[in-house]
Tab-separated table of C-alpha atoms and ligand atoms in Angstrom:
chain	number	residue	atom	x	y	z
P	413	MET	CA	88.120	210.419	27.059
P	414	HIS	CA	91.469	210.249	26.760
P	415	PHE	CA	92.383	207.651	29.965
P	416	ARG	CA	94.945	208.293	32.576
P	417	ILE	CA	96.972	206.018	34.655
P	418	ILE	CA	97.078	207.626	37.959
P	419	ASP	CA	98.816	206.370	41.515
P	420	ALA	CA	97.424	207.843	44.375
P	421	HIS	CA	100.028	206.903	46.003
P	422	ALA	CA	103.713	207.270	46.373
P	423	HIS	CA	106.387	209.334	48.855
P	424	CYS	CA	108.664	211.713	46.689
P	425	GLY	CA	111.685	213.480	48.392
P	426	ILE	CA	115.428	214.653	47.541
P	427	GLN	CA	116.267	214.443	51.495
P	428	ASP	CA	115.239	211.331	52.499
P	429	LEU	CA	117.938	208.732	50.496
P	430	TYR	CA	117.092	205.337	52.081
P	431	PRO	CA	115.978	204.242	49.622
P	432	PRO	CA	116.184	206.543	46.719
P	433	GLN	CA	112.852	208.451	45.732
P	434	SER	CA	113.005	211.324	44.171
P	435	LEU	CA	111.019	212.718	40.798
P	436	GLU	CA	113.896	210.675	38.903
P	437	ASP	CA	113.903	207.699	40.569
P	438	TYR	CA	109.999	207.450	40.197
P	439	LEU	CA	110.396	208.052	36.554
P	440	ASP	CA	113.243	204.877	36.016
P	441	HIS	CA	110.571	203.125	37.172
P	442	VAL	CA	107.568	203.746	35.501
P	443	ARG	CA	109.426	204.856	31.984
P	444	GLY	CA	107.468	202.698	29.646
P	445	SER	CA	104.110	201.818	31.591
P	446	GLU	CA	100.762	203.545	30.675
P	447	ILE	CA	101.308	205.431	34.432
P	448	ARG	CA	100.881	209.018	33.243
P	449	GLY	CA	100.705	210.606	36.647
P	450	ALA	CA	100.836	210.465	40.732
P	451	VAL	CA	100.145	211.507	43.858
P	452	PHE	CA	103.535	212.997	45.974
P	453	ILE	CA	103.614	212.794	49.673
P	454	PRO	CA	106.371	213.818	50.888
P	455	PRO	CA	108.801	210.557	52.992
P	456	VAL	CA	108.305	210.152	56.763
P	457	PHE	CA	111.603	210.351	57.340
P	458	GLU	CA	111.464	213.707	55.678
P	459	ILE	CA	108.611	215.322	58.414
P	460	TYR	CA	109.859	213.605	61.703
P	461	ASP	CA	111.984	211.353	63.585
P	462	ARG	CA	109.564	208.856	63.032
P	463	TYR	CA	112.499	206.026	65.671
P	464	ASP	CA	112.301	208.921	68.527
P	465	PRO	CA	108.905	208.252	70.111
P	466	TYR	CA	109.160	211.233	72.235
P	467	PHE	CA	110.863	213.770	69.672
P	468	GLU	CA	109.151	217.100	69.601
P	469	ASP	CA	110.106	219.040	67.365
P	470	ASN	CA	113.253	221.638	66.247
P	471	ALA	CA	113.995	224.280	63.534
P	472	GLN	CA	116.313	222.041	61.852
P	473	TRP	CA	113.080	219.286	61.598
P	474	VAL	CA	110.877	222.377	60.616
P	475	ARG	CA	113.307	223.200	57.981
P	476	ARG	CA	113.325	219.888	56.953
P	477	ARG	CA	109.696	219.951	56.347
P	478	GLN	CA	109.199	222.714	54.789
P	479	SER	CA	111.832	221.319	52.081
P	480	ALA	CA	110.315	218.034	51.850
P	481	ASN	CA	106.822	220.189	50.628
P	482	SER	CA	108.373	222.566	48.587
P	483	TYR	CA	110.661	219.894	46.763
P	484	LEU	CA	106.864	218.562	45.557
P	485	LEU	CA	105.765	222.094	44.791
P	486	SER	CA	108.506	222.752	42.187
P	487	LEU	CA	108.222	219.414	40.600
P	488	GLY	CA	104.471	220.735	38.515
P	489	GLY	CA	105.101	221.730	35.081
P	490	THR	CA	107.289	218.036	33.855
P	491	ARG	CA	105.756	215.610	31.283
P	492	PHE	CA	104.838	213.884	33.833
P	493	GLU	CA	101.728	214.806	36.244
P	494	VAL	CA	102.287	215.428	39.738
P	495	PHE	CA	99.781	215.984	42.799
P	496	PRO	CA	101.738	217.558	45.453
P	497	PHE	CA	100.206	216.243	49.021
P	498	PHE	CA	101.136	218.517	52.026
P	499	PHE	CA	102.943	216.278	54.810
P	500	ILE	CA	101.465	218.348	58.494
P	501	TRP	CA	103.283	217.145	61.886
P	502	ASN	CA	102.503	218.921	64.523
P	503	ASP	CA	103.326	222.692	64.402
P	504	PHE	CA	100.221	222.612	62.365
P	505	ALA	CA	101.147	224.811	59.374
P	506	VAL	CA	98.306	225.081	57.234
P	507	GLU	CA	99.219	228.682	56.247
P	508	GLU	CA	101.523	226.653	54.041
P	509	ILE	CA	98.544	224.956	52.356
P	510	SER	CA	99.592	226.358	48.269
P	511	GLU	CA	97.029	226.484	45.776
P	512	GLN	CA	99.015	223.587	43.912
P	513	HIS	CA	98.694	220.944	47.303
P	514	LYS	CA	95.992	218.819	46.614
P	515	GLY	CA	95.479	216.639	49.416
P	516	ILE	CA	96.881	216.457	53.083
P	517	LYS	CA	98.881	213.487	54.310
P	518	TRP	CA	98.615	212.719	58.211
P	519	HIS	CA	101.045	210.044	59.400
P	520	ARG	CA	102.205	207.897	62.316
P	521	HIS	CA	103.036	204.814	62.948
P	522	PRO	CA	102.515	203.002	67.022
P	523	ASP	CA	105.283	203.596	68.894
P	524	GLU	CA	106.376	206.813	66.277
P	525	PRO	CA	105.975	210.491	67.981
P	526	VAL	CA	102.010	211.600	68.433
P	527	TYR	CA	99.836	214.197	66.645
P	528	HIS	CA	98.509	217.354	69.403
P	529	TYR	CA	94.677	215.991	68.972
P	530	ASP	CA	94.202	218.178	71.263
P	531	ASP	CA	96.483	220.928	70.450
P	532	PRO	CA	93.577	224.348	69.481
P	533	ARG	CA	95.799	224.200	66.655
P	534	CYS	CA	94.947	220.727	65.516
P	535	SER	CA	91.123	221.533	65.483
P	536	SER	CA	91.628	225.296	63.105
P	537	ALA	CA	94.272	223.099	61.433
P	538	ILE	CA	91.288	220.380	60.308
P	539	ARG	CA	88.521	223.571	60.053
P	540	GLU	CA	90.912	225.354	57.117
P	541	ILE	CA	91.349	221.799	55.286
P	542	ARG	CA	87.515	221.357	54.978
P	543	ARG	CA	87.456	225.104	53.516
P	544	ARG	CA	90.158	224.006	50.807
P	545	ASN	CA	88.443	221.173	50.916
P	546	LEU	CA	90.898	218.986	50.674
P	547	PRO	CA	91.254	214.918	50.585
P	548	VAL	CA	93.337	213.805	54.173
P	549	CYS	CA	95.552	210.677	53.404
P	550	LEU	CA	94.855	209.240	57.133
P	551	GLU	CA	97.812	206.434	58.100
P	552	GLU	CA	96.983	206.467	62.047
P	553	GLU	CA	96.162	203.625	64.973
P	554	PHE	CA	93.140	202.386	64.900
P	555	GLY	CA	91.496	204.225	67.694
P	556	HIS	CA	92.915	207.565	66.448
P	557	THR	CA	92.177	206.833	63.098
P	558	LEU	CA	88.213	206.161	63.805
P	559	ARG	CA	88.079	209.553	66.688
P	560	PHE	CA	89.325	211.478	63.517
P	561	ILE	CA	86.304	209.923	61.182
P	562	ARG	CA	83.586	210.589	63.316
P	563	ASP	CA	84.800	213.000	65.981
P	564	LEU	CA	88.070	215.679	64.571
P	565	ALA	CA	86.622	215.830	60.981
P	566	PRO	CA	83.008	213.894	60.519
P	567	GLY	CA	82.257	214.397	56.934
P	568	MET	CA	85.826	215.714	55.692
P	569	SER	CA	87.314	212.812	52.631
P	570	ILE	CA	89.560	210.785	53.814
P	571	ILE	CA	91.321	208.419	52.236
P	572	ILE	CA	92.479	205.238	54.411
P	573	PRO	CA	95.332	203.882	52.543
P	574	HIS	CA	96.445	200.010	52.023
P	575	CYS	CA	93.091	198.835	52.167
P	576	GLY	CA	93.897	199.795	56.213
P	577	LEU	CA	96.259	197.450	56.611
P	578	LEU	CA	98.309	199.755	58.465
P	579	ASN	CA	95.464	201.815	60.514
P	580	GLY	CA	95.207	198.704	62.111
P	581	GLY	CA	93.695	196.393	59.716
P	582	TYR	CA	91.180	196.299	56.902
P	583	GLU	CA	88.436	193.967	59.037
P	584	GLY	CA	88.137	196.134	61.739
P	585	PHE	CA	86.463	198.735	59.877
P	586	VAL	CA	84.462	196.098	58.247
P	587	ARG	CA	82.804	195.844	61.664
P	588	ALA	CA	83.517	199.522	61.744
P	589	GLY	CA	80.375	199.941	59.292
P	590	ILE	CA	83.779	202.710	57.810
P	591	TRP	CA	84.012	201.927	54.474
P	592	GLU	CA	80.272	201.966	53.881
P	593	LEU	CA	80.426	205.931	54.438
P	594	PRO	CA	80.352	207.915	51.184
P	595	ASN	CA	83.054	209.940	52.512
P	596	ILE	CA	85.992	206.937	52.496
P	597	HIS	CA	88.137	206.372	49.968
P	598	THR	CA	91.153	203.781	50.253
P	599	ASP	CA	94.309	202.744	48.009
P	600	THR	CA	95.273	199.221	47.076
P	601	SER	CA	99.042	200.253	47.910
P	602	LEU	CA	100.538	197.162	48.890
P	603	VAL	CA	97.672	195.114	49.368
P	604	PRO	CA	96.743	191.692	48.732
P	605	SER	CA	94.742	190.609	46.290
P	606	SER	CA	92.143	188.689	47.614
P	607	ILE	CA	91.375	192.088	50.029
P	608	VAL	CA	91.090	194.445	46.803
P	609	GLY	CA	88.593	191.865	45.614
P	610	ASP	CA	86.556	191.972	48.877
P	611	TYR	CA	85.946	195.933	49.487
P	612	VAL	CA	85.445	196.150	45.350
P	613	GLN	CA	82.571	193.210	46.285
P	614	ARG	CA	81.377	194.978	49.279
P	615	TYR	CA	80.896	198.249	48.404
P	616	GLY	CA	81.411	199.322	44.983
P	617	HIS	CA	84.633	200.481	42.557
P	618	SER	CA	83.974	204.148	42.738
P	619	ARG	CA	86.654	205.027	46.402
P	620	ILE	CA	89.282	202.015	45.942
P	621	MET	CA	92.141	203.552	43.818
P	622	PHE	CA	95.316	202.382	42.393
P	623	GLY	CA	98.397	203.169	44.507
P	624	SER	CA	102.138	202.306	44.755
P	625	ASP	CA	103.975	203.360	48.598
P	626	PHE	CA	107.052	204.196	46.405
P	627	PRO	CA	109.517	203.450	46.861
P	628	PHE	CA	107.806	200.365	48.855
P	629	GLY	CA	106.120	198.754	46.411
P	630	ASP	CA	106.946	198.854	42.362
P	631	PRO	CA	104.327	200.879	40.741
P	632	VAL	CA	104.379	198.557	37.397
P	633	SER	CA	103.899	195.933	39.388
P	634	GLU	CA	101.487	197.424	41.931
P	635	MET	CA	99.519	198.178	38.734
P	636	ARG	CA	99.769	195.079	36.732
P	637	LYS	CA	98.174	193.608	40.363
P	638	ILE	CA	95.224	195.726	39.305
P	639	GLN	CA	95.067	195.002	35.535
P	640	ARG	CA	95.247	190.958	35.946
P	641	MET	CA	92.038	190.966	38.967
P	642	GLY	CA	89.847	190.540	35.725
P	643	PHE	CA	87.572	193.054	36.312
P	644	PRO	CA	85.109	194.396	33.325
P	645	GLU	CA	86.915	197.496	31.728
P	646	ASP	CA	85.360	200.625	33.330
P	647	VAL	CA	85.402	198.638	36.859
P	648	LYS	CA	89.282	198.805	35.733
P	649	GLN	CA	88.936	202.453	34.574
P	650	ALA	CA	87.556	203.468	37.667
P	651	ILE	CA	90.755	201.797	39.966
P	652	LEU	CA	93.449	202.992	38.114
P	653	GLY	CA	92.587	206.584	37.644
P	654	GLN	CA	89.182	208.373	37.446
P	655	ASN	CA	88.531	207.565	40.924
P	656	VAL	CA	91.315	209.837	42.136
P	657	ILE	CA	90.817	212.202	39.751
P	658	ARG	CA	87.410	212.352	40.534
P	659	LEU	CA	88.335	213.018	43.737
P	660	LEU	CA	91.409	215.482	43.830
P	661	GLY	CA	88.631	217.870	41.494
P	662	GLU	CA	90.883	217.420	38.179
P	663	SER	CA	89.002	217.381	34.944
P	664	PRO	CA	89.305	213.798	33.038
P	665	GLY	CA	90.809	214.769	29.936
P	666	GLU	CA	93.834	217.093	30.994
P	667	GLY	CA	97.365	215.474	31.239
P	668	GLY	CA	101.166	215.179	29.683
P	669	PRO	CA	101.876	212.612	26.847
P	670	ASP	CA	103.901	209.772	27.767
P	671	PRO	CA	106.706	210.576	29.920
P	672	SER	CA	109.394	208.386	28.245
T	303	LIG	ZN1	103.110	205.383	51.999
């Protein structure tokens, strides 16, 4: 079997230029390395105005979201393997999800505009995501994360990125028993190796995936961080690519040659 290294968490877009994060920018960072593909998520600032907590929505932002999501769909067919995630916001525009989408991004930080969890469109969106069997990369405040996992979408495949560091902290999810749930996954982007090591020791290596959080993290150094942790070869391969490939339902033998 041909083993591929896939970055399970990278941002990619051409509207938010600070920092630059187009496909070409990403490839500039990984050229010559072993990274063969990436989960691409639109930049947050192409989806909603994260600097205005009272922001609601308008036609201009609807267009900005649509072009952010469709840019990622246009990247298929290159030698570098792209797994686009659909970034959902308060219009819950699930009708824009296509067969090419491999997952959903659901994201907000404290002080950013809130998701309307009580909007009936929210529950129908969750139904549609479930029908399509797509994993949700959920970056939210701690309380909202727990509500989503326990009440809104029980059993759904969820990725809590950064080992929970931006969802209220790794330890909180340890105490709440969340990492033990078979449907909860995580990624290693910008996570200290001490926490990655603790996670693997407690919960095993089948639900944790290498990610970079490009452009905030550097894909190659985030990959080296995992490679240098001294894991056995099978654990390393699982974290660096096999887990994300299995989660996204891709066949392990697919994929193109070296993009460099
Ligand atoms: Zn991110």
